Amino acid sequence: MNGSKLFLDTNIILYLLNGDETLAELLNAKQLYISVITELELLAYKGITVKEEKIINEFVSQCKTITINNAVKQETIRIRKAYHTKLPDSIIIATALYLDLPLITSDIEFKKVEELGLVFYEK
């Protein structure tokens, strides 16, 4: 795993956009990766304002967004069957595993995926 690259879960981006300075310091100077699922979760939120959408789009443009390919699909199926995670979480986990990047999250459910390089962030 590479120490200069991190794969972000959706909750981490929400904390960051809400002004979490500790998290901002942790992510500073890192290459940030997200799943297309994370982008969709952020932008498809029912109550999002035009201003919030602009801020999210600016942040997302600074990240490398990874789409779902066949390898990620197969890994998603395996993760979901093995760990009974929600489908969006399974896709995010599978994408991080596919890229061999540590995944930063505050979702305790991700801890059960033993092969995942996890950076658990406690808010």
PDB file of C-alpha atoms in Angstrom:
ATOM      1  CA  MET A   1       0.000   0.000   0.000  1.00  0.00           C
ATOM      2  CA  ASN A   2       1.116   3.484  -0.792  1.00  0.00           C
ATOM      3  CA  GLY A   3       1.299   6.066   2.013  1.00  0.00           C
ATOM      4  CA  SER A   4       0.751   9.065  -0.254  1.00  0.00           C
ATOM      5  CA  LYS A   5      -2.555   7.806  -1.662  1.00  0.00           C
ATOM      6  CA  LEU A   6      -5.877   7.345   0.115  1.00  0.00           C
ATOM      7  CA  PHE A   7      -9.254   6.078  -0.978  1.00  0.00           C
ATOM      8  CA  LEU A   8     -12.065   8.075   0.647  1.00  0.00           C
ATOM      9  CA  ASP A   9     -15.402   6.839   1.917  1.00  0.00           C
ATOM     10  CA  THR A  10     -18.349   9.191   1.516  1.00  0.00           C
ATOM     11  CA  ASN A  11     -18.568  10.014   5.241  1.00  0.00           C
ATOM     12  CA  ILE A  12     -14.994  11.303   5.233  1.00  0.00           C
ATOM     13  CA  ILE A  13     -15.800  13.806   2.498  1.00  0.00           C
ATOM     14  CA  LEU A  14     -18.871  14.976   4.392  1.00  0.00           C
ATOM     15  CA  TYR A  15     -16.780  15.570   7.544  1.00  0.00           C
ATOM     16  CA  LEU A  16     -14.166  17.400   5.510  1.00  0.00           C
ATOM     17  CA  LEU A  17     -16.710  19.622   3.763  1.00  0.00           C
ATOM     18  CA  ASN A  18     -18.222  20.412   7.159  1.00  0.00           C
ATOM     19  CA  GLY A  19     -14.905  21.845   8.354  1.00  0.00           C
ATOM     20  CA  ASP A  20     -13.109  18.973  10.123  1.00  0.00           C
ATOM     21  CA  GLU A  21      -9.612  20.488  10.460  1.00  0.00           C
ATOM     22  CA  THR A  22      -8.007  17.330  11.866  1.00  0.00           C
ATOM     23  CA  LEU A  23      -9.140  15.430   8.812  1.00  0.00           C
ATOM     24  CA  ALA A  24      -7.996  18.225   6.499  1.00  0.00           C
ATOM     25  CA  GLU A  25      -4.486  17.964   7.998  1.00  0.00           C
ATOM     26  CA  LEU A  26      -4.510  14.177   7.632  1.00  0.00           C
ATOM     27  CA  LEU A  27      -5.482  14.398   3.954  1.00  0.00           C
ATOM     28  CA  ASN A  28      -3.161  17.294   3.116  1.00  0.00           C
ATOM     29  CA  ALA A  29      -0.654  16.466   0.356  1.00  0.00           C
ATOM     30  CA  LYS A  30      -2.265  13.066  -0.305  1.00  0.00           C
ATOM     31  CA  GLN A  31      -3.476  11.825  -3.652  1.00  0.00           C
ATOM     32  CA  LEU A  32      -7.187  11.272  -3.069  1.00  0.00           C
ATOM     33  CA  TYR A  33      -9.285   8.639  -4.789  1.00  0.00           C
ATOM     34  CA  ILE A  34     -13.046   8.119  -4.685  1.00  0.00           C
ATOM     35  CA  SER A  35     -15.531   5.719  -6.206  1.00  0.00           C
ATOM     36  CA  VAL A  36     -18.072   6.968  -8.697  1.00  0.00           C
ATOM     37  CA  ILE A  37     -20.572   5.707  -6.084  1.00  0.00           C
ATOM     38  CA  THR A  38     -19.283   8.285  -3.604  1.00  0.00           C
ATOM     39  CA  GLU A  39     -19.675  11.026  -6.188  1.00  0.00           C
ATOM     40  CA  LEU A  40     -23.253   9.898  -6.827  1.00  0.00           C
ATOM     41  CA  GLU A  41     -24.067   9.683  -3.118  1.00  0.00           C
ATOM     42  CA  LEU A  42     -22.835  13.228  -2.591  1.00  0.00           C
ATOM     43  CA  LEU A  43     -24.467  14.839  -5.616  1.00  0.00           C
ATOM     44  CA  ALA A  44     -27.764  12.930  -5.582  1.00  0.00           C
ATOM     45  CA  TYR A  45     -28.644  13.972  -2.033  1.00  0.00           C
ATOM     46  CA  LYS A  46     -32.261  15.114  -2.063  1.00  0.00           C
ATOM     47  CA  GLY A  47     -31.786  18.391  -0.176  1.00  0.00           C
ATOM     48  CA  ILE A  48     -28.550  19.578  -1.791  1.00  0.00           C
ATOM     49  CA  THR A  49     -28.346  23.296  -2.559  1.00  0.00           C
ATOM     50  CA  VAL A  50     -26.733  24.811  -5.645  1.00  0.00           C
ATOM     51  CA  LYS A  51     -23.926  26.165  -3.444  1.00  0.00           C
ATOM     52  CA  GLU A  52     -23.310  22.740  -1.844  1.00  0.00           C
ATOM     53  CA  GLU A  53     -23.318  21.080  -5.257  1.00  0.00           C
ATOM     54  CA  LYS A  54     -20.674  23.535  -6.462  1.00  0.00           C
ATOM     55  CA  ILE A  55     -18.489  22.868  -3.398  1.00  0.00           C
ATOM     56  CA  ILE A  56     -18.835  19.102  -3.863  1.00  0.00           C
ATOM     57  CA  ASN A  57     -17.988  19.346  -7.567  1.00  0.00           C
ATOM     58  CA  GLU A  58     -14.896  21.414  -6.747  1.00  0.00           C
ATOM     59  CA  PHE A  59     -13.745  18.813  -4.219  1.00  0.00           C
ATOM     60  CA  VAL A  60     -14.488  15.872  -6.526  1.00  0.00           C
ATOM     61  CA  SER A  61     -12.489  17.532  -9.310  1.00  0.00           C
ATOM     62  CA  GLN A  62      -9.420  17.333  -7.039  1.00  0.00           C
ATOM     63  CA  CYS A  63      -9.866  13.570  -6.601  1.00  0.00           C
ATOM     64  CA  LYS A  64      -9.341  10.723  -9.006  1.00  0.00           C
ATOM     65  CA  THR A  65     -12.800   9.206  -9.514  1.00  0.00           C
ATOM     66  CA  ILE A  66     -12.761   5.480 -10.234  1.00  0.00           C
ATOM     67  CA  THR A  67     -15.525   3.902 -12.287  1.00  0.00           C
ATOM     68  CA  ILE A  68     -16.776   0.341 -11.997  1.00  0.00           C
ATOM     69  CA  ASN A  69     -14.998  -2.121 -14.262  1.00  0.00           C
ATOM     70  CA  ASN A  70     -15.433  -5.895 -14.481  1.00  0.00           C
ATOM     71  CA  ALA A  71     -12.796  -6.604 -11.821  1.00  0.00           C
ATOM     72  CA  VAL A  72     -14.506  -4.201  -9.391  1.00  0.00           C
ATOM     73  CA  LYS A  73     -17.880  -5.819 -10.176  1.00  0.00           C
ATOM     74  CA  GLN A  74     -16.555  -9.279  -9.373  1.00  0.00           C
ATOM     75  CA  GLU A  75     -14.887  -8.063  -6.174  1.00  0.00           C
ATOM     76  CA  THR A  76     -18.105  -6.256  -5.176  1.00  0.00           C
ATOM     77  CA  ILE A  77     -20.067  -9.490  -5.514  1.00  0.00           C
ATOM     78  CA  ARG A  78     -17.500 -11.356  -3.416  1.00  0.00           C
ATOM     79  CA  ILE A  79     -17.428  -8.682  -0.686  1.00  0.00           C
ATOM     80  CA  ARG A  80     -21.216  -8.415  -0.502  1.00  0.00           C
ATOM     81  CA  LYS A  81     -21.664 -12.190  -0.235  1.00  0.00           C
ATOM     82  CA  ALA A  82     -18.841 -12.674   2.258  1.00  0.00           C
ATOM     83  CA  TYR A  83     -19.505  -9.721   4.574  1.00  0.00           C
ATOM     84  CA  HIS A  84     -23.173  -8.806   3.944  1.00  0.00           C
ATOM     85  CA  THR A  85     -22.320  -5.142   3.447  1.00  0.00           C
ATOM     86  CA  LYS A  86     -24.659  -2.706   1.716  1.00  0.00           C
ATOM     87  CA  LEU A  87     -24.202  -2.579  -2.046  1.00  0.00           C
ATOM     88  CA  PRO A  88     -22.737   0.980  -2.187  1.00  0.00           C
ATOM     89  CA  ASP A  89     -20.310   0.090   0.630  1.00  0.00           C
ATOM     90  CA  SER A  90     -19.383  -3.144  -1.142  1.00  0.00           C
ATOM     91  CA  ILE A  91     -18.544  -1.185  -4.305  1.00  0.00           C
ATOM     92  CA  ILE A  92     -16.422   1.313  -2.365  1.00  0.00           C
ATOM     93  CA  ILE A  93     -14.572  -1.482  -0.531  1.00  0.00           C
ATOM     94  CA  ALA A  94     -14.074  -3.479  -3.737  1.00  0.00           C
ATOM     95  CA  THR A  95     -12.675  -0.450  -5.536  1.00  0.00           C
ATOM     96  CA  ALA A  96     -10.175   0.249  -2.747  1.00  0.00           C
ATOM     97  CA  LEU A  97      -9.098  -3.402  -2.806  1.00  0.00           C
ATOM     98  CA  TYR A  98      -8.811  -3.361  -6.604  1.00  0.00           C
ATOM     99  CA  LEU A  99      -6.521  -0.326  -6.417  1.00  0.00           C
ATOM    100  CA  ASP A 100      -4.665  -1.718  -3.374  1.00  0.00           C
ATOM    101  CA  LEU A 101      -5.172   1.579  -1.546  1.00  0.00           C
ATOM    102  CA  PRO A 102      -5.948   2.179   2.122  1.00  0.00           C
ATOM    103  CA  LEU A 103      -9.560   3.206   2.646  1.00  0.00           C
ATOM    104  CA  ILE A 104     -10.323   5.921   5.178  1.00  0.00           C
ATOM    105  CA  THR A 105     -13.776   5.734   6.759  1.00  0.00           C
ATOM    106  CA  SER A 106     -15.626   6.183  10.011  1.00  0.00           C
ATOM    107  CA  ASP A 107     -18.028   3.333   9.195  1.00  0.00           C
ATOM    108  CA  ILE A 108     -17.411   0.585  11.747  1.00  0.00           C
ATOM    109  CA  GLU A 109     -18.939  -2.003   9.398  1.00  0.00           C
ATOM    110  CA  PHE A 110     -15.866  -1.760   7.185  1.00  0.00           C
ATOM    111  CA  LYS A 111     -13.712  -3.223   9.977  1.00  0.00           C
ATOM    112  CA  LYS A 112     -15.116  -6.687   9.318  1.00  0.00           C
ATOM    113  CA  VAL A 113     -13.439  -6.807   5.890  1.00  0.00           C
ATOM    114  CA  GLU A 114     -10.152  -8.280   7.059  1.00  0.00           C
ATOM    115  CA  GLU A 115      -8.232  -7.911   3.805  1.00  0.00           C
ATOM    116  CA  LEU A 116      -9.015  -4.203   3.546  1.00  0.00           C
ATOM    117  CA  GLY A 117      -6.257  -1.742   4.384  1.00  0.00           C
ATOM    118  CA  LEU A 118      -8.346   0.431   6.659  1.00  0.00           C
ATOM    119  CA  VAL A 119      -7.685   3.824   8.187  1.00  0.00           C
ATOM    120  CA  PHE A 120     -10.468   4.154  10.738  1.00  0.00           C
ATOM    121  CA  TYR A 121     -11.320   7.757  11.517  1.00  0.00           C
ATOM    122  CA  GLU A 122     -13.144   8.490  14.749  1.00  0.00           C
ATOM    123  CA  LYS A 123     -14.972  11.789  14.648  1.00  0.00           C
TER     124      LYS A 123
END
